[in-house]
Structure formats: structure tokens, C-alpha cells
mmCIF file of C-alpha atoms in Angstrom:
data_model
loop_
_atom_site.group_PDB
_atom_site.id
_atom_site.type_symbol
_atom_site.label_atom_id
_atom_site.label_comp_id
_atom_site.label_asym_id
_atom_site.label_seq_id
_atom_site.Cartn_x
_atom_site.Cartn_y
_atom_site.Cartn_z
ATOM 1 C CA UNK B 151 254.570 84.013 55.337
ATOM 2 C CA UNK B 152 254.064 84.936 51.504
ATOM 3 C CA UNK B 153 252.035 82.604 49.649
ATOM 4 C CA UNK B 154 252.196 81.985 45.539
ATOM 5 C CA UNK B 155 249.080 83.011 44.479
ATOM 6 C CA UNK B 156 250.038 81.951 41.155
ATOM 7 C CA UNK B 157 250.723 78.288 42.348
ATOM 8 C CA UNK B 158 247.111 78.589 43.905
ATOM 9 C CA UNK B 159 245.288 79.322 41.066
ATOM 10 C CA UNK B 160 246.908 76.880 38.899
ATOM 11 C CA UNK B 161 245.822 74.433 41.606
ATOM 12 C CA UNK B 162 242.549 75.533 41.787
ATOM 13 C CA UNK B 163 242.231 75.748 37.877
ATOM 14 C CA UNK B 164 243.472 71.734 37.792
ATOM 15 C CA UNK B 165 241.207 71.004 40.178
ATOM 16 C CA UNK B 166 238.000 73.049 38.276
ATOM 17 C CA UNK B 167 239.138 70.974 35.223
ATOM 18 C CA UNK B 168 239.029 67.410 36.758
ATOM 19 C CA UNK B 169 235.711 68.526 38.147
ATOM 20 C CA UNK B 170 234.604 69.021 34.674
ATOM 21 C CA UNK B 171 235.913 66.121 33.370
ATOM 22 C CA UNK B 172 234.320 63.975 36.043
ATOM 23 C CA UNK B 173 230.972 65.510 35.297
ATOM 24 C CA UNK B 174 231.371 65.548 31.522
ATOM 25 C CA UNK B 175 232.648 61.347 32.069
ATOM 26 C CA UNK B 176 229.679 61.087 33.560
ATOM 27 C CA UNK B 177 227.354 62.414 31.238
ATOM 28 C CA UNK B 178 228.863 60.713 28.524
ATOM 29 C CA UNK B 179 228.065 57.712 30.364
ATOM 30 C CA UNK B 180 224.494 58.224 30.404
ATOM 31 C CA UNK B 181 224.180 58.684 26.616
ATOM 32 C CA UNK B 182 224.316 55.304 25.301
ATOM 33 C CA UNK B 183 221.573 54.515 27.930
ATOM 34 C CA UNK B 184 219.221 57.903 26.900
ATOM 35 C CA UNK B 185 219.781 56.711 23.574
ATOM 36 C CA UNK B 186 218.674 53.057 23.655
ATOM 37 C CA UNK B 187 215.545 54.836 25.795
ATOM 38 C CA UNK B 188 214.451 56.757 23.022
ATOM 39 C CA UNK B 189 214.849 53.628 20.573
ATOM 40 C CA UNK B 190 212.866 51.282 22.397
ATOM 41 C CA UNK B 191 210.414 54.150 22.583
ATOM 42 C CA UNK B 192 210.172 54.521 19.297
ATOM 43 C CA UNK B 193 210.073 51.035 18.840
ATOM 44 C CA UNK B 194 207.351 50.679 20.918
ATOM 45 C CA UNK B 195 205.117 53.211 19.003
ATOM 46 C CA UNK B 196 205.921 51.315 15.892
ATOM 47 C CA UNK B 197 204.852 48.088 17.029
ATOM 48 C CA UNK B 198 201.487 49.492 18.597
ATOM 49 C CA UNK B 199 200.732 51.545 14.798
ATOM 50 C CA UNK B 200 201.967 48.186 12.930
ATOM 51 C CA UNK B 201 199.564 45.265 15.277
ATOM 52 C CA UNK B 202 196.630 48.509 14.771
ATOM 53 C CA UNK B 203 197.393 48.120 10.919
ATOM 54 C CA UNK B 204 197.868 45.263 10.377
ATOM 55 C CA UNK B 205 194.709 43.665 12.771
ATOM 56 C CA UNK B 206 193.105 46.222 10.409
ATOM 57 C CA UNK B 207 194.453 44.375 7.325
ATOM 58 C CA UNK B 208 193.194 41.221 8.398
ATOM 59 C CA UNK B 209 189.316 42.155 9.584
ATOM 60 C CA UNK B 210 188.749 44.380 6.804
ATOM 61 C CA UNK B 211 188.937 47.303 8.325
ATOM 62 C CA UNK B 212 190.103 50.780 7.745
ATOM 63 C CA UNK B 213 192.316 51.480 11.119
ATOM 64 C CA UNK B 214 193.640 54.150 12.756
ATOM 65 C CA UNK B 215 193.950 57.260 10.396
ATOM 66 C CA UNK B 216 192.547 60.473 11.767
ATOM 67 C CA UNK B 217 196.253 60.491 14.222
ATOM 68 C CA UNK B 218 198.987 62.019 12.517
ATOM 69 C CA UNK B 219 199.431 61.003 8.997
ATOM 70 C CA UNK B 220 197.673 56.856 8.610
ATOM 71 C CA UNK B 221 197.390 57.224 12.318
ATOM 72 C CA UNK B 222 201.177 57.012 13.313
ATOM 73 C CA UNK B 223 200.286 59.432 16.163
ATOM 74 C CA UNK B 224 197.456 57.453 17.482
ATOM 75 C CA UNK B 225 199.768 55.146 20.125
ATOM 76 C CA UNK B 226 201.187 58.610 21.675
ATOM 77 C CA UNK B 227 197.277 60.120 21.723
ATOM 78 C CA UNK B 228 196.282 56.810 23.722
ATOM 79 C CA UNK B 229 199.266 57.421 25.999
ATOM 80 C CA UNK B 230 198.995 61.400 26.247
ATOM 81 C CA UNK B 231 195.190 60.093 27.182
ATOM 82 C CA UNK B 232 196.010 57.425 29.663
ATOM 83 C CA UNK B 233 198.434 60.086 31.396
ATOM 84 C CA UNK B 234 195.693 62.252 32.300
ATOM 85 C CA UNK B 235 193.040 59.712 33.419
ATOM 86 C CA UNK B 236 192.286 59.119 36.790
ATOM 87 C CA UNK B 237 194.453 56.819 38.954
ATOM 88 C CA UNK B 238 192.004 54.802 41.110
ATOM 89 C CA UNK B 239 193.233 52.676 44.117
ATOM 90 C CA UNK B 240 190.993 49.318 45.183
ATOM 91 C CA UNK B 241 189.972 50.610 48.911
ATOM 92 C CA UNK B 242 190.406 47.519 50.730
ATOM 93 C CA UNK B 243 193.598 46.380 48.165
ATOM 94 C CA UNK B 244 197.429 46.063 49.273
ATOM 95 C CA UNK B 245 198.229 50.102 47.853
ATOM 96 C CA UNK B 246 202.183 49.420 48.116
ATOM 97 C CA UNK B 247 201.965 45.850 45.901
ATOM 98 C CA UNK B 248 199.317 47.407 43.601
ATOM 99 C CA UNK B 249 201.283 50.384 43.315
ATOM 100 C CA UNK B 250 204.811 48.718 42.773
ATOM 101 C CA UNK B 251 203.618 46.212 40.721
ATOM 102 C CA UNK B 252 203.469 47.309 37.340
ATOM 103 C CA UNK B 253 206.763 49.361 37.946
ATOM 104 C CA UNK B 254 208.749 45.983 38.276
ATOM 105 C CA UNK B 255 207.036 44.573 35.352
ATOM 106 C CA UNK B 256 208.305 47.072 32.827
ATOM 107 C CA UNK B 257 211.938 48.132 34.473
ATOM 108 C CA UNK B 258 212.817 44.266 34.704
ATOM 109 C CA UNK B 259 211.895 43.967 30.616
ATOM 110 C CA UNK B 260 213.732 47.466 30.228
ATOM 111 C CA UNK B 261 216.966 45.848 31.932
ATOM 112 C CA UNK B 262 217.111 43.261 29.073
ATOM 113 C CA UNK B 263 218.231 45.523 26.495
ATOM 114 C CA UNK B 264 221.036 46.352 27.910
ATOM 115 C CA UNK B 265 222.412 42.807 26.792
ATOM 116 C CA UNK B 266 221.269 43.091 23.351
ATOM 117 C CA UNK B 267 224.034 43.891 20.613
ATOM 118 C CA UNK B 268 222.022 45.971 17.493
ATOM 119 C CA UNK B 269 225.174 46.041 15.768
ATOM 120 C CA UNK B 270 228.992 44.716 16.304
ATOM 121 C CA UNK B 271 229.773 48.668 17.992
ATOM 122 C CA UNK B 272 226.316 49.145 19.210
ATOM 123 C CA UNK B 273 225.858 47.266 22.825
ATOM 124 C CA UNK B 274 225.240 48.421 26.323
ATOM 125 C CA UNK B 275 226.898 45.478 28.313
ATOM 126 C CA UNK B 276 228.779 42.395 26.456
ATOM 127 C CA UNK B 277 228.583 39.874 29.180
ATOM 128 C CA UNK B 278 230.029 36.042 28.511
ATOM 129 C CA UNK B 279 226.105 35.167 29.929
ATOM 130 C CA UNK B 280 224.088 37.550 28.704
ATOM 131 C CA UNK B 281 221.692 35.207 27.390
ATOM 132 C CA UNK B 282 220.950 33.835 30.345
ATOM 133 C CA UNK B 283 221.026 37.182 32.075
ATOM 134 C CA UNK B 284 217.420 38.106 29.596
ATOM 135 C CA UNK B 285 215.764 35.000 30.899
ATOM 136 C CA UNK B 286 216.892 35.641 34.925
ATOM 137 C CA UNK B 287 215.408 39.134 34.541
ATOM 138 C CA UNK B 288 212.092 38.034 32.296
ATOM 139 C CA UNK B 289 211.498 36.130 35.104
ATOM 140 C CA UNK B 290 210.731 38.903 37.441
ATOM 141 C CA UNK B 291 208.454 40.321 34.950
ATOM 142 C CA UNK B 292 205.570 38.006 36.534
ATOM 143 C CA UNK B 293 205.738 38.421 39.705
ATOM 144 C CA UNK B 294 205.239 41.890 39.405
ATOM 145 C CA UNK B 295 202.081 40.899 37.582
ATOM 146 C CA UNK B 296 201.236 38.347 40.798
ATOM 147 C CA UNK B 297 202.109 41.159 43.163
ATOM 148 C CA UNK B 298 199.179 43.524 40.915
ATOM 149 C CA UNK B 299 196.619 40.776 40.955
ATOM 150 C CA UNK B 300 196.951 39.804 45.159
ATOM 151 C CA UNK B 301 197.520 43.437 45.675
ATOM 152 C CA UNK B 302 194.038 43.992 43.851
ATOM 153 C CA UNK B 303 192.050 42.467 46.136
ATOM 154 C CA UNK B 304 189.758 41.061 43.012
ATOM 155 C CA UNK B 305 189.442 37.369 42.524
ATOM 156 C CA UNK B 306 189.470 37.492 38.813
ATOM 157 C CA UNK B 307 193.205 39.615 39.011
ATOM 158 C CA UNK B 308 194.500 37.104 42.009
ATOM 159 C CA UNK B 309 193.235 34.629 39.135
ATOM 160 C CA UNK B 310 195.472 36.488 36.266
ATOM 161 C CA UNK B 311 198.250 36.537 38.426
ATOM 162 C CA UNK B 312 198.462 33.138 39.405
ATOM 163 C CA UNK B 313 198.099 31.973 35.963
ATOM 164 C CA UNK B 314 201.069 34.665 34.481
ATOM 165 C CA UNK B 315 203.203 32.733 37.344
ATOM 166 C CA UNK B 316 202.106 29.114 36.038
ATOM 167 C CA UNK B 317 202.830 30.093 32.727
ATOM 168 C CA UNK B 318 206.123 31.926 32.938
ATOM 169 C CA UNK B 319 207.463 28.894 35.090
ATOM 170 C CA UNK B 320 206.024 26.280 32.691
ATOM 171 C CA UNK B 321 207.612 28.195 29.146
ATOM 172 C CA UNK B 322 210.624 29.422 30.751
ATOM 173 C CA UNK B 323 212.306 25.671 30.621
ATOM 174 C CA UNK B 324 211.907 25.010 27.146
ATOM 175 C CA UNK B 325 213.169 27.787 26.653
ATOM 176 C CA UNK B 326 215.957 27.965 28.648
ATOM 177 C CA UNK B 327 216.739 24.594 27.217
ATOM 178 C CA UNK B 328 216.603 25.513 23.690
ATOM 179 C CA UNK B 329 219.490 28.365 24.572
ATOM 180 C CA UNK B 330 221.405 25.722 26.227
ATOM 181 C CA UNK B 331 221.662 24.416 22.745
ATOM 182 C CA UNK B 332 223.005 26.934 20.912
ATOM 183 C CA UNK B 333 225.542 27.452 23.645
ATOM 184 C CA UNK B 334 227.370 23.952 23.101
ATOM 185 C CA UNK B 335 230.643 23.957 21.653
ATOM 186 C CA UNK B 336 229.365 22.414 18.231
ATOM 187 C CA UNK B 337 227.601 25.625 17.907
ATOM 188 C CA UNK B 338 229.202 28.776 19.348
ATOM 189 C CA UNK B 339 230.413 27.730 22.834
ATOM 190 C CA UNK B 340 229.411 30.999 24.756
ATOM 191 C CA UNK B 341 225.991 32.769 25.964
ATOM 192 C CA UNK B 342 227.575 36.409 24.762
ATOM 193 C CA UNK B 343 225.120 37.658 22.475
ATOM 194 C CA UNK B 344 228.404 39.560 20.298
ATOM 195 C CA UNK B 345 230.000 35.795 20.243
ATOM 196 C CA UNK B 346 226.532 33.926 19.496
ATOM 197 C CA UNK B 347 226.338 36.169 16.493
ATOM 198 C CA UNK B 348 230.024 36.249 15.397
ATOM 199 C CA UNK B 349 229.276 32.240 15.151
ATOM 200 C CA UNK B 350 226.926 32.189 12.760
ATOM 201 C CA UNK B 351 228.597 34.895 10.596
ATOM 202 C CA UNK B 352 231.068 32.307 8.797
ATOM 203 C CA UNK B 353 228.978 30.904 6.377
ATOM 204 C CA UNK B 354 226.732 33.248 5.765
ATOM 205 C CA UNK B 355 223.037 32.780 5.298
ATOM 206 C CA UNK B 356 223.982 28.788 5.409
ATOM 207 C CA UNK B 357 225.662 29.321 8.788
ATOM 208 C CA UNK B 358 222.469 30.731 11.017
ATOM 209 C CA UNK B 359 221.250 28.733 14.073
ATOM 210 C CA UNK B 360 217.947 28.193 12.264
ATOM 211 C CA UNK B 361 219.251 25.139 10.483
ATOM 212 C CA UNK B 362 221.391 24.036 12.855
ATOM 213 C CA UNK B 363 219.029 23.750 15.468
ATOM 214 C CA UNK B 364 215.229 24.136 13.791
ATOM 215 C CA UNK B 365 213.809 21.935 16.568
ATOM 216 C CA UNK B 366 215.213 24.915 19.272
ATOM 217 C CA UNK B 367 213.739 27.519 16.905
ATOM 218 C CA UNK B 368 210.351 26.507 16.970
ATOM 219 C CA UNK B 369 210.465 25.866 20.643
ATOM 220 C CA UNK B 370 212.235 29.100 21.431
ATOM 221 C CA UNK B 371 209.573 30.916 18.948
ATOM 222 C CA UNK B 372 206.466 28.963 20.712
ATOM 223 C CA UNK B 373 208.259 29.860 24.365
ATOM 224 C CA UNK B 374 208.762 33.422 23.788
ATOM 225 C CA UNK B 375 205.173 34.109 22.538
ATOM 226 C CA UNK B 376 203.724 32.258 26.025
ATOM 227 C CA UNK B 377 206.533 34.528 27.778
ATOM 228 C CA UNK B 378 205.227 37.686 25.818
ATOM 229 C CA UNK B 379 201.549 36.189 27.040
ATOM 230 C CA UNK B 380 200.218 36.777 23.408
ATOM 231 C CA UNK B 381 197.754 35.305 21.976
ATOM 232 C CA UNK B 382 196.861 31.981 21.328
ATOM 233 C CA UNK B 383 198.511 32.470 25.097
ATOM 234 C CA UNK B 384 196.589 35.071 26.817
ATOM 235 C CA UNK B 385 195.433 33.482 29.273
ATOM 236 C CA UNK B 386 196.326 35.594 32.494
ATOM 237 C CA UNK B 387 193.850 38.889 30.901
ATOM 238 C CA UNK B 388 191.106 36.549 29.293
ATOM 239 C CA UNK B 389 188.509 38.834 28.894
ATOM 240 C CA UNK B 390 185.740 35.925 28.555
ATOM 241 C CA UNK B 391 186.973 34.223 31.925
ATOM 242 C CA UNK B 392 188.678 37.361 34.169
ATOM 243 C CA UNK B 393 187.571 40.614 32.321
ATOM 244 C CA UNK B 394 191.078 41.269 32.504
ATOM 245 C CA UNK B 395 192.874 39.143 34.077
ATOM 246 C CA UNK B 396 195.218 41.125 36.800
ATOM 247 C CA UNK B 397 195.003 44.572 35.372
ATOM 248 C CA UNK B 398 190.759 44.418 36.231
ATOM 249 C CA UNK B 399 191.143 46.878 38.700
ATOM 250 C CA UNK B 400 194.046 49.591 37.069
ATOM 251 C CA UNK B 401 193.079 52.724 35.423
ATOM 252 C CA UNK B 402 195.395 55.928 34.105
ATOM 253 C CA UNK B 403 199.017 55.219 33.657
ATOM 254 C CA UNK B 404 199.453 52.254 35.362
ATOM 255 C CA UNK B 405 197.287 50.242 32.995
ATOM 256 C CA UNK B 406 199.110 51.862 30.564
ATOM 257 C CA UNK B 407 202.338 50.564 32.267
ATOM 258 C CA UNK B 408 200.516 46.816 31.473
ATOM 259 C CA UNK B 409 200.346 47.239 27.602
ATOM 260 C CA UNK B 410 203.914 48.962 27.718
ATOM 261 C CA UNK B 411 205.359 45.883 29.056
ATOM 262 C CA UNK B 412 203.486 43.909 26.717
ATOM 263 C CA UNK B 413 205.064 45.525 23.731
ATOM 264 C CA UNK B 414 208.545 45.665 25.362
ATOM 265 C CA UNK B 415 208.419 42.191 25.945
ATOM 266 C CA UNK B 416 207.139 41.282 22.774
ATOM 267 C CA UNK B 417 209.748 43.197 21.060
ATOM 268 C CA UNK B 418 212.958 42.449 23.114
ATOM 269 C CA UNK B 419 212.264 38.570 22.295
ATOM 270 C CA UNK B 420 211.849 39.079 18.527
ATOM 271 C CA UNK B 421 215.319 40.834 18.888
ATOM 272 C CA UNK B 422 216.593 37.877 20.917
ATOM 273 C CA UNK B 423 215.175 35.295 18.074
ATOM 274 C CA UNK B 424 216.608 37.666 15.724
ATOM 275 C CA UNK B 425 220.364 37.433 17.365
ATOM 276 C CA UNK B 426 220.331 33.295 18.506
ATOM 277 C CA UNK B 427 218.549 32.135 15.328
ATOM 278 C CA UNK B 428 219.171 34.665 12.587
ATOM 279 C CA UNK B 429 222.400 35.902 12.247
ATOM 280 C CA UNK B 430 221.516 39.428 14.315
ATOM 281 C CA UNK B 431 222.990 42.112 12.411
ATOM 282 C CA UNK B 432 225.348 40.196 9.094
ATOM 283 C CA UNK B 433 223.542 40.333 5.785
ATOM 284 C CA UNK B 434 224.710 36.606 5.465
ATOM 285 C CA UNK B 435 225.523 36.782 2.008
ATOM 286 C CA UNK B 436 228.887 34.563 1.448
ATOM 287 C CA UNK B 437 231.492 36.659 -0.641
ATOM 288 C CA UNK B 438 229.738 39.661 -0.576
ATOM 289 C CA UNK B 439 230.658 43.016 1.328
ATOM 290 C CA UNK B 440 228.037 45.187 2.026
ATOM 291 C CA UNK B 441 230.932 48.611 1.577
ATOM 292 C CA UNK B 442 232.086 47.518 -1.521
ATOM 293 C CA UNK B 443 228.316 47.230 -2.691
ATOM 294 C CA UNK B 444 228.058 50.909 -2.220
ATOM 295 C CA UNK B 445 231.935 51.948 -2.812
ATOM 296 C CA UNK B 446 232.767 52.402 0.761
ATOM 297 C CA UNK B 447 235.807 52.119 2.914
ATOM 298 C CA UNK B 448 234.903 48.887 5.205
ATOM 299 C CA UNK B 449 236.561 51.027 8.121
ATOM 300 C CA UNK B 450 234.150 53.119 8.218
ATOM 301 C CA UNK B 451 232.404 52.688 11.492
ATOM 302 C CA UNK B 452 229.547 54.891 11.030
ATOM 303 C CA UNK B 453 228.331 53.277 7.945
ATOM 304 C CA UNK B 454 228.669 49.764 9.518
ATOM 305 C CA UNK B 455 227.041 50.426 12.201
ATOM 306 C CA UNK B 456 224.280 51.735 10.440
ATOM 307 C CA UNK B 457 223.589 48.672 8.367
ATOM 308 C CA UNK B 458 224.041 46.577 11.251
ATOM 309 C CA UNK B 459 221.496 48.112 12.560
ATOM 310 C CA UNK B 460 219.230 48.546 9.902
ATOM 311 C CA UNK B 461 219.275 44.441 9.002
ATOM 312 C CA UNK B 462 219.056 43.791 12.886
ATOM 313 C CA UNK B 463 215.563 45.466 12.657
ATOM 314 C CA UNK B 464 214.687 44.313 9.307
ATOM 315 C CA UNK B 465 214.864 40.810 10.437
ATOM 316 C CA UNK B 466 213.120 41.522 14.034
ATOM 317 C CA UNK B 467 210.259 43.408 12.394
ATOM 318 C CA UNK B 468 209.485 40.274 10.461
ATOM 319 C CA UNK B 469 209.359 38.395 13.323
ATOM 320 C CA UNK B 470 206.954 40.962 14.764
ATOM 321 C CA UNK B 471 204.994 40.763 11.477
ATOM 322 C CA UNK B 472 204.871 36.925 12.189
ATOM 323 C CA UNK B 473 203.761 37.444 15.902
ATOM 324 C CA UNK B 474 201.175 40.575 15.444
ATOM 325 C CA UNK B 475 199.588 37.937 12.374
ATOM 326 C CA UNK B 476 199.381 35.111 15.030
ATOM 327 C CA UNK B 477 197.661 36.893 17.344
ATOM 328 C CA UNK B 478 194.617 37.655 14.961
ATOM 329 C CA UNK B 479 194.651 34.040 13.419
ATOM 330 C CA UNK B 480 194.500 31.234 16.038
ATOM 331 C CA UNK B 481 192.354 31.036 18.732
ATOM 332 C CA UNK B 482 193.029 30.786 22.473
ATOM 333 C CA UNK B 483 193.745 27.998 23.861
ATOM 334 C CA UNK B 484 192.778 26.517 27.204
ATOM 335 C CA UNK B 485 194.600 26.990 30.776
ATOM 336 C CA UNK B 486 195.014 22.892 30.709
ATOM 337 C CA UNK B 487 195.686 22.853 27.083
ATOM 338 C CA UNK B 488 198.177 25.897 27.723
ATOM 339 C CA UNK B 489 199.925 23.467 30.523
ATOM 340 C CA UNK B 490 199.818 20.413 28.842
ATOM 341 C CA UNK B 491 201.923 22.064 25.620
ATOM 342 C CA UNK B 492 204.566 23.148 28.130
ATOM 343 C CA UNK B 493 204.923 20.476 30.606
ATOM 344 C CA UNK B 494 203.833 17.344 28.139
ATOM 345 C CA UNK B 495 205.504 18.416 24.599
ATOM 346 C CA UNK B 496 207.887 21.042 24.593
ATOM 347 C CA UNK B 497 209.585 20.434 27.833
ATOM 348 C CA UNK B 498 210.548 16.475 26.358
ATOM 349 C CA UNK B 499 211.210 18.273 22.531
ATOM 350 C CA UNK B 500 213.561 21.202 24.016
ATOM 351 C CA UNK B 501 215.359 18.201 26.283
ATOM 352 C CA UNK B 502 215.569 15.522 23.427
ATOM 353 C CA UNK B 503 217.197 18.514 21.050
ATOM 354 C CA UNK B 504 219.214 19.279 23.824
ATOM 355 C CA UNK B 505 220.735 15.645 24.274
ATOM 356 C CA UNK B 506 220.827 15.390 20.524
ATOM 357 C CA UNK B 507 222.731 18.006 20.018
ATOM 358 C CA UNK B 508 225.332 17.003 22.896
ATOM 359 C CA UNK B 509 225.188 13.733 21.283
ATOM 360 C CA UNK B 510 226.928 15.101 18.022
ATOM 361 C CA UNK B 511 229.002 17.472 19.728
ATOM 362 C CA UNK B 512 230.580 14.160 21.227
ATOM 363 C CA UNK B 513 230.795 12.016 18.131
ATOM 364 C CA UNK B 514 232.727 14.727 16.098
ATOM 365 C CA UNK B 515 235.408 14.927 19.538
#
């Protein structure tokens, strides 16, 4: 029997190169989601050296400085630090909720990203519901926090968790509601963030969601801080009622993972206002294209990208601006007063807006 060695080797070279284009498929798949990694990382230092700056600002005070150059360093010194403290477990505590806990808190805020379009080419997943796909998943983000607090063993963290719970459930309506809005017909007719921002680009600055709907924009903005748990809404790690609320009894890395979330959360729903309310990533000047500004071919992808990215954070850093000022301006409110602004005026504002708006989406049939 003679066998073709040569046929052999070609077979075995075709089959070394499919290998390597499997492998090489694959990697390429995982670079979009390394990438967006490193950007909300960055992100997140930014936000933690802007609230430290700007808090600073407000009081008086100096800030961080001493940290890299004005104390850009100092977020990744507190985290290098956190790494290498301790990790303490409550001896008579749940060890698997405590443990898990603040894992599902950050991964479910992580997961809503992937939904978020930073520019027309620059999006993980364009799904026809990917609106509603952020608030499904921000809604696991507290019971992670109620699994910490009865996994604690503490009263004053089983108290923190039960009142993230209360106050995700009560906020999350409005809010939901107020999306529901902008997802009518008379407005863009889809929850895809891409379409949702495609909508508004018509008119330019005239055709954002924030005059169409300002009612839904000051619920959604109101909503989103409770969800974020910022203050005047802190209520769950009220350090004059719980000490901390249910991160009393962390230490090390997983009370970092706490503040991580925080931030994460705080920033993905500036991004979200940013895209429903704000246009997202269009300058919104009518008549006016941004390439022939600066003499450049409007195919060029690169460039576009790049400015749609650049105005998507210019507007979400304001927001942040507005959010980080908040914090270190009004005072906390109540756990009944907290409720009662839910349940007793935004729930019947987000539902009147919402029947409103179907109202005139009817009339002009």
C-alpha cells in the first residue's frame, strides 16, 4: 500500500491552519470585551480622582495631591492598599453568601455595558431591548448586597440589606416607566440603545428626549441616583444609623468590591441618561458636519468613531459633575421620606407622563 505523503501533509497543513484561525477568531473575539474592561477601569479611576476633587472644591479643601501628579494616582494607591489588607470572615456568618455577595454586585453592573453604544461602530451587543436588559440586570445588583448583609450575621448589615432591596424595588418603577416613554412610537419606537439614539439625531440639539419628555428626565435622573444609592439616598450604609450599612463587617478587597460597584453603577447610568435623554454620541448641531469642520472625509471610520466617543463622555461626565455636586449639597433624607418619594410622587408622575405621552401618540394616529 503506498501512501501520498504529499497529500498528507497538505492535509495536515489545512488542518494546522483552521486550528489557527479558530484560535486567532477567538481571540479576536475577546478584544472588544478586554477593551471596554480597561475603559470602564479607567473610568472608574476618573470618577473616584474627580468626586475627591471636586468634594475638595466644595469644603475648601486642598485634596488629594501627594499621588501621582494632583493625586490622579491616589484611587489605584487605595486599591493597591485594599488588595493587601486582611480579608476577615464574621465566625458565626453564612461564609458562601458573604463571600459571593459582593462578586454578584459588581459582575451584574459590569454586564450592563455590554448594551451601551459609545459611538455608532463602538457597541458590544445591539439588542432590540437593551434598555430593558440594564434595568433586568441592575436589579440583581441588590440582592447581592441582601445576600452580604444576612450573610454577615450583623443586625446593622441585615438592616442595609433590607433597605438596598426596599429601595431598588421602590425606584426601579419609575424608572422603568419613564423608559417606557421614550420607547412609544411618537418617540423612537424601540428599546435598542443604537435606534433610541439614531431618533433623536434628526433635529439636532432640538430633537433630544430632554424636551420631549422633561417630566421622564427628571424622574429617570432622581431614579438612577436612588439606584446608584447616592446621596441624598444613602440610606442602606448610613453611617449615623448602621455604621455601614451591609458592608459593616467587610475588610480587604471585598469592601473594595462595595465602592467599585458604587462607581460602576454610578457611571453606567450617567451613560444611560446620556444615550435616552441626550442625544448619546451626535454633536446635535443642525447643518453642521463635524468632518467638514476639520477637512475630513466623513468615511472615515476612525475619526468618527473617535468623536463619537469623545462627545458621548463629554456629555456623561457632566452628568457625573451634576451627581458628584449633589452628593456634597443636600442632605439625607429619611428611610420613610426615601419611600414616600418613590411610592407617593414619582411612581403617579412617571405613570401620568407615561399615559400622557400615549395620549398624544394617539391623537396624531
Amino acid at each position: 500500500m503506498i501512501i501520498d505523503t504529499t497529500g498528507v501533509h497538505a492535509i495536515n497543513s489545512f488542518s494546522i491552519l483552521e486550528s489557527l484561525k479558530e484560535i486567532y477568531g477567538a481571540i479576536w473575539m475577546l478584544v472588544p470585551i478586554l477593551i471596554l474592561i480597561l475603559g470602564i477601569t479607567i473610568g472608574v479611576l476618573v470618577i473616584v480622582w474627580l468626586e475627591r476633587e471636586i468634594s475638595a472644591g466644595i469644603q475648601q479643601r486642598i485634596g488629594p495631591e501627594y499621588a501621582g501628579p494632583l493625586g490622579i494616582l491616589q484611587a489605584l494607591a487605595d486599591g493597591t492598599k485594599l488588595l493587601f489588607k486582611e480579608n476577615l470572615l464574621p465566625s458565626r456568618g453564612d461564609r458562601s453568601l458573604f463571600s459571593v455577595g459582593p462578586s454578584i454586585a459588581v459582575i451584574s453592573i459590569i454586564l450592563s455595558y455590554s448594551v451601551i453604544p459609545f459611538s455608532y461602530q463602538l457597541i458590544l451587543v445591539d439588542l432590540s431591548n437593551g434598555v430593558f436588559l440594564w434595568i433586568a440586570i441592575s436589579s440583581i445588583a441588590p440582592i447581592g448586597l441582601l445576600m452580604s448583609g444576612y450573610g454577615s450575621n450583623n443586625k446593622y448589615s441585615f438592616l442595609g440589606g433590607l433597605r438596598a432591596a426596599a429601595q431598588s424595588i421602590s425606584y426601579e418603577i419609575p424608572l422603568t416607566l419613564s423608559v417606557l416613554s421614550i420607547s412609544l412610537r411618537a418617540i423612537s419606537n424601540s428599546l435598542s440603545t443604537v435606534d433610541i439614539v439614531e431618533a433623536q439625531s434628526k433635529y439636532g440639539l432640538w430633537g433630544w428626549n430632554l424636551w420631549r419628555q422633561p417630566i421622564g428626565f427628571l424622574v429617570f435622573i432622581i431614579s438612577s441616583l436612588a439606584e446608584c444609592e447616592r446621596l441624598p439616598f444613602d440610606l442602606p450604609e448610613a453611617e449615623e444609623e448602621l455604621v455601614a450599612g451591609y458592608q459593616t463587617e467587610y475588610s480587604g478587597i471585598k469592601f473594595g468590591l462595595f465602592y467599585v460597584a458604587s462607581y460602576l453603577n454610578l457611571l453606567v447610568s450617567s451613560l444611560f441618561v446620556t444615550i435616552l435623554y441626550l442625544g448619546g454620541w451626535n454633536l446635535s448641531i443642525p447643518y453642521i458636519s463635524v468632518p467638514d469642520l476639520f477637512g475630513i472625509n466623513a468615511r472615515d471610520g476612525v475619526f468618527e468613531t473617535t468623536i463619537g466617543i469623545f462627545i458621548t463622555l463629554v456629555k456623561t461626565f457632566l452628568l457625573l459633575f451634576i451627581s458628584i455636586t449633589t452628593r456634597w449639597t443636600l442632605p439625607r433624607l429619611r428611610m420613610d421620606q426615601l419611600l414616600n418619594l418613590g411610592w407617593k410622587f414619582l411612581l403617579p408622575i412617571s405613570l401620568g407622563n407615561l399615559l400622557l405621552t400615549t395620549s398624544s401618540q394617539l391623537l396624531s394616529l
